[in-house]
Amino acid sequence: MTEVMTDERAIIEVGMRYARSIDTRDQEKFMSCFTPDAAFGLPKLRSNLVLDQSLAFLNELFSATQHVTTQFQVEVSGDEASMTSYYIATHVWRKQLSDPLFVMGGFYEDSLIRTPDGWRIRDRLLVNVWVTGDRDAIAAAGMAELVQ
């Protein structure tokens, strides 16, 4: 296996670890996906999520989540890389609503860097393409930018 293929596989693993760590609420694995100064956000709101608090936020709102990530496209250039991947994220609200699910789909645009501990995301742009669910509840939960 070539070094580029090995790097591509390691980078894709970061994307898969991200999804698993959210759904299992594994803070340590979640944080291991990112550089300490990583930016994460939507096109309109960069760095809108405080990474070390985001799993607690999700756990407060949702009893379960499932993030399915596919179609990984990776480009490696030395110790830097970019990755695009598609996602469908299903969220089950803790509170009783007329629609118990909040589901969104779109893609991530990632910039990664090789560190002594392996590949890490230094910038993740979440590009939401569609959303289903109770839009008022989504907005009230502080996620209005997802439904605009």
XYZ file of C-alpha atoms in Angstrom:
148
model
C 0.000 0.000 0.000
C 1.419 3.398 -0.921
C 1.969 6.156 1.630
C -0.806 8.227 0.022
C -3.243 5.331 0.332
C -2.219 4.817 3.958
C -2.771 8.530 4.627
C -6.144 8.463 2.856
C -7.257 5.520 4.981
C -6.120 7.249 8.194
C -7.938 10.449 7.201
C -11.169 8.595 6.423
C -10.847 6.927 9.841
C -10.886 10.403 11.437
C -14.231 11.083 9.726
C -15.652 7.753 10.865
C -14.320 8.223 14.420
C -16.030 11.624 14.531
C -19.437 10.078 13.721
C -18.990 7.160 16.142
C -17.829 9.400 18.966
C -20.869 11.650 18.637
C -23.299 8.742 18.624
C -21.602 7.014 21.563
C -21.003 10.349 23.376
C -17.298 9.539 23.700
C -15.737 12.902 24.526
C -12.137 11.682 24.377
C -12.504 10.148 20.911
C -14.487 13.161 19.721
C -11.769 15.596 20.781
C -9.101 13.341 19.227
C -10.552 14.166 15.811
C -9.535 17.827 16.057
C -6.507 20.035 16.543
C -6.653 22.107 19.754
C -7.394 25.271 17.744
C -9.866 23.685 15.324
C -12.707 25.669 13.791
C -16.085 24.004 13.271
C -19.202 25.580 11.941
C -21.691 26.473 9.308
C -20.930 28.794 6.388
C -22.625 31.736 8.120
C -21.290 31.038 11.608
C -17.673 29.936 11.826
C -16.528 28.434 15.114
C -20.126 28.483 16.314
C -19.648 25.295 18.287
C -17.437 25.043 21.326
C -15.997 21.611 20.625
C -15.411 20.535 24.209
C -19.045 21.332 25.078
C -20.802 20.066 21.964
C -21.410 16.473 23.107
C -22.983 17.681 26.354
C -25.189 20.002 24.288
C -26.300 17.125 22.039
C -26.906 14.834 25.008
C -29.078 17.464 26.662
C -31.295 17.791 23.579
C -31.341 14.289 22.102
C -31.828 10.824 23.571
C -30.052 9.271 20.584
C -28.276 10.230 17.385
C -27.037 8.367 14.354
C -24.571 9.969 11.965
C -24.061 8.136 8.678
C -21.087 9.441 6.719
C -20.299 8.337 3.168
C -18.619 9.265 -0.108
C -15.272 10.254 1.364
C -13.105 12.143 -1.097
C -9.575 12.795 0.169
C -6.695 14.796 -1.283
C -3.308 14.628 0.442
C -0.508 17.133 -0.038
C 2.397 16.366 2.277
C 1.313 17.015 5.865
C -1.960 18.677 4.867
C -5.115 17.215 3.415
C -8.670 18.018 2.490
C -11.671 15.739 2.753
C -15.261 16.016 1.636
C -17.832 13.571 2.976
C -21.608 13.384 2.846
C -23.712 12.881 5.952
C -27.217 12.107 7.106
C -27.634 12.839 10.804
C -30.701 11.584 12.653
C -31.484 13.031 16.088
C -34.187 11.763 18.488
C -35.505 14.597 20.677
C -35.569 14.029 24.444
C -38.745 16.077 24.807
C -42.023 14.963 23.287
C -42.738 16.799 20.039
C -45.184 16.242 17.215
C -42.185 15.036 15.191
C -39.769 13.084 17.407
C -36.984 13.229 14.809
C -34.730 15.996 13.581
C -32.878 14.759 10.492
C -30.447 16.675 8.345
C -28.278 15.894 5.375
C -25.415 17.594 3.655
C -21.668 17.413 3.521
C -18.555 18.255 5.491
C -15.638 20.168 3.985
C -12.574 19.400 6.091
C -9.041 20.685 6.251
C -6.722 18.297 8.086
C -3.140 18.356 9.251
C -0.740 15.569 10.163
C 0.272 15.816 13.830
C 2.578 13.634 15.946
C -0.623 11.845 17.059
C -1.922 11.309 13.525
C -4.276 13.210 11.241
C -6.553 15.804 12.859
C -9.252 18.135 11.557
C -8.245 21.776 11.864
C -11.297 23.171 10.097
C -14.678 21.531 9.504
C -17.351 23.310 7.521
C -20.806 21.761 7.856
C -22.819 22.462 4.704
C -26.416 21.570 5.411
C -28.475 20.766 2.299
C -31.784 19.706 3.844
C -33.559 19.367 7.192
C -36.722 17.617 8.339
C -38.415 17.928 11.689
C -40.018 20.552 13.865
C -38.341 23.755 12.647
C -39.581 25.759 15.634
C -38.030 23.245 18.051
C -34.782 23.296 16.076
C -34.669 27.096 16.247
C -35.621 27.139 19.945
C -32.733 24.759 20.669
C -30.318 27.378 19.359
C -29.860 25.833 15.930
C -31.886 28.272 13.814
C -29.059 28.575 11.278
C -29.688 24.935 10.297
C -33.197 25.672 9.036
C -32.626 28.983 7.263
